[in-house]
Amino acid sequence: MLPVLASCCHFSPPEQAARLKKLQEQEKQQKVEFRKRMEKEVSDFIQDSGQVKKKFQPMNKIERSILHDVVEVAGLTSFSFGEDDDCRYVMIFKKEFAPSDEELDSYRRGEEWDPQKAEEKRKLKELAQRQEEEAAQQGPVVVSPASDYKDKYSHLIGKGAAKDAAHMLQANKTYGCVPVANKRDTRSIEEAMNEIRAKKRLRQSGEELPPMS
């Protein structure tokens, strides 16, 4: 790594100025050498058709800045990752293989990128999304009982009793289905009309109507 300039407080002003100038020249020369080395590595990376990305060792802020500049001039893409400044590193990518947002998030979390697992995760996410859309289009699900209530309570009333009760019902257009035995008036219409006429004549004559069988 490039060194930080040392303090010159123990020297006289002329000596401090000369020493400071010398240190600045050394630092400048080290930056030039570092840039040349990065240019060489980036050039080798571009010429290697088998490489689509390259991870560098952790660098300080000045070195990362130089590397980012070299990468930009070369027409590549670069990103820095790592939480602590001393541990941050640079990754470079060829333009045609620029990382996706998922890949960048993986590096930011300090994880290795696995394209196969990422593809499986993407497919599962798409499947879940399609299922949610289909469920929304179908509307609420109507749950039907697994069995008929007559089957559920057949052990209490018996299947035969349930059938017999159904056979005893006859259609009544006015009042629905009622058992024949429960009908209160079993007389014919003619018999009923005769009784009504007899009661009318009785009221008119004042006589008592004998009971009809």
Short mmCIF file of C-alpha atoms in Angstrom, two decimals, residues 34-108:
data_model
loop_
_atom_site.label_atom_id
_atom_site.label_comp_id
_atom_site.label_asym_id
_atom_site.label_seq_id
_atom_site.Cartn_x
_atom_site.Cartn_y
_atom_site.Cartn_z
CA PHE A 34 0.78 1.46 -8.75
CA ARG A 35 -1.26 2.84 -11.65
CA LYS A 36 1.02 1.13 -14.19
CA ARG A 37 0.61 -2.16 -12.32
CA MET A 38 -3.19 -1.78 -12.27
CA GLU A 39 -3.21 -0.89 -15.98
CA LYS A 40 -1.26 -4.07 -16.69
CA GLU A 41 -3.67 -6.23 -14.64
CA VAL A 42 -6.72 -4.63 -16.21
CA SER A 43 -5.24 -5.10 -19.71
CA ASP A 44 -4.57 -8.78 -19.01
CA PHE A 45 -8.12 -9.13 -17.72
CA ILE A 46 -9.57 -7.64 -20.92
CA GLN A 47 -7.52 -9.95 -23.14
CA ASP A 48 -8.51 -13.05 -21.18
CA SER A 49 -11.75 -14.21 -22.81
CA GLY A 50 -12.31 -16.72 -20.03
CA GLN A 51 -12.67 -14.01 -17.37
CA VAL A 52 -15.77 -11.89 -17.00
CA LYS A 53 -14.96 -10.42 -13.58
CA LYS A 54 -11.93 -9.98 -11.32
CA LYS A 55 -11.64 -9.44 -7.59
CA PHE A 56 -8.67 -7.46 -6.23
CA GLN A 57 -7.09 -7.62 -2.80
CA PRO A 58 -8.20 -5.06 -0.16
CA MET A 59 -6.81 -1.57 -0.82
CA ASN A 60 -6.79 1.81 0.87
CA LYS A 61 -8.91 4.68 -0.37
CA ILE A 62 -6.20 6.19 -2.61
CA GLU A 63 -5.44 2.89 -4.32
CA ARG A 64 -9.13 2.14 -4.90
CA SER A 65 -9.55 5.57 -6.44
CA ILE A 66 -6.67 4.94 -8.85
CA LEU A 67 -8.01 1.52 -9.81
CA HIS A 68 -11.53 2.87 -10.43
CA ASP A 69 -10.03 5.50 -12.72
CA VAL A 70 -8.01 2.91 -14.67
CA VAL A 71 -11.11 0.74 -15.06
CA GLU A 72 -13.24 3.63 -16.28
CA VAL A 73 -10.63 4.60 -18.89
CA ALA A 74 -10.54 0.97 -20.06
CA GLY A 75 -14.33 0.95 -20.56
CA LEU A 76 -15.09 -1.55 -17.79
CA THR A 77 -17.35 -1.47 -14.73
CA SER A 78 -16.07 -1.50 -11.15
CA PHE A 79 -17.55 -1.63 -7.64
CA SER A 80 -16.12 -1.48 -4.13
CA PHE A 81 -17.33 -3.87 -1.44
CA GLY A 82 -16.62 -4.36 2.26
CA GLU A 83 -17.71 -2.63 5.45
CA ASP A 84 -14.41 -1.54 7.02
CA ASP A 85 -12.26 0.88 5.03
CA ASP A 86 -9.14 -1.27 5.48
CA CYS A 87 -10.99 -4.36 4.23
CA ARG A 88 -12.74 -2.82 1.21
CA TYR A 89 -11.84 -4.33 -2.13
CA VAL A 90 -12.62 -3.65 -5.78
CA MET A 91 -14.30 -5.96 -8.29
CA ILE A 92 -14.22 -5.20 -12.00
CA PHE A 93 -16.58 -6.53 -14.68
CA LYS A 94 -16.61 -6.53 -18.44
CA LYS A 95 -19.38 -4.35 -19.84
CA GLU A 96 -21.24 -7.21 -21.50
CA PHE A 97 -21.21 -9.12 -18.18
CA ALA A 98 -22.29 -6.29 -15.87
CA PRO A 99 -23.64 -7.68 -12.56
CA SER A 100 -27.34 -7.75 -11.76
CA ASP A 101 -28.82 -6.09 -8.71
CA GLU A 102 -29.13 -9.51 -7.03
CA GLU A 103 -25.46 -10.23 -7.63
CA LEU A 104 -24.40 -6.85 -6.24
CA ASP A 105 -26.57 -7.39 -3.15
CA SER A 106 -24.87 -10.75 -2.61
CA TYR A 107 -21.41 -9.14 -2.66
CA ARG A 108 -22.56 -6.36 -0.34
#
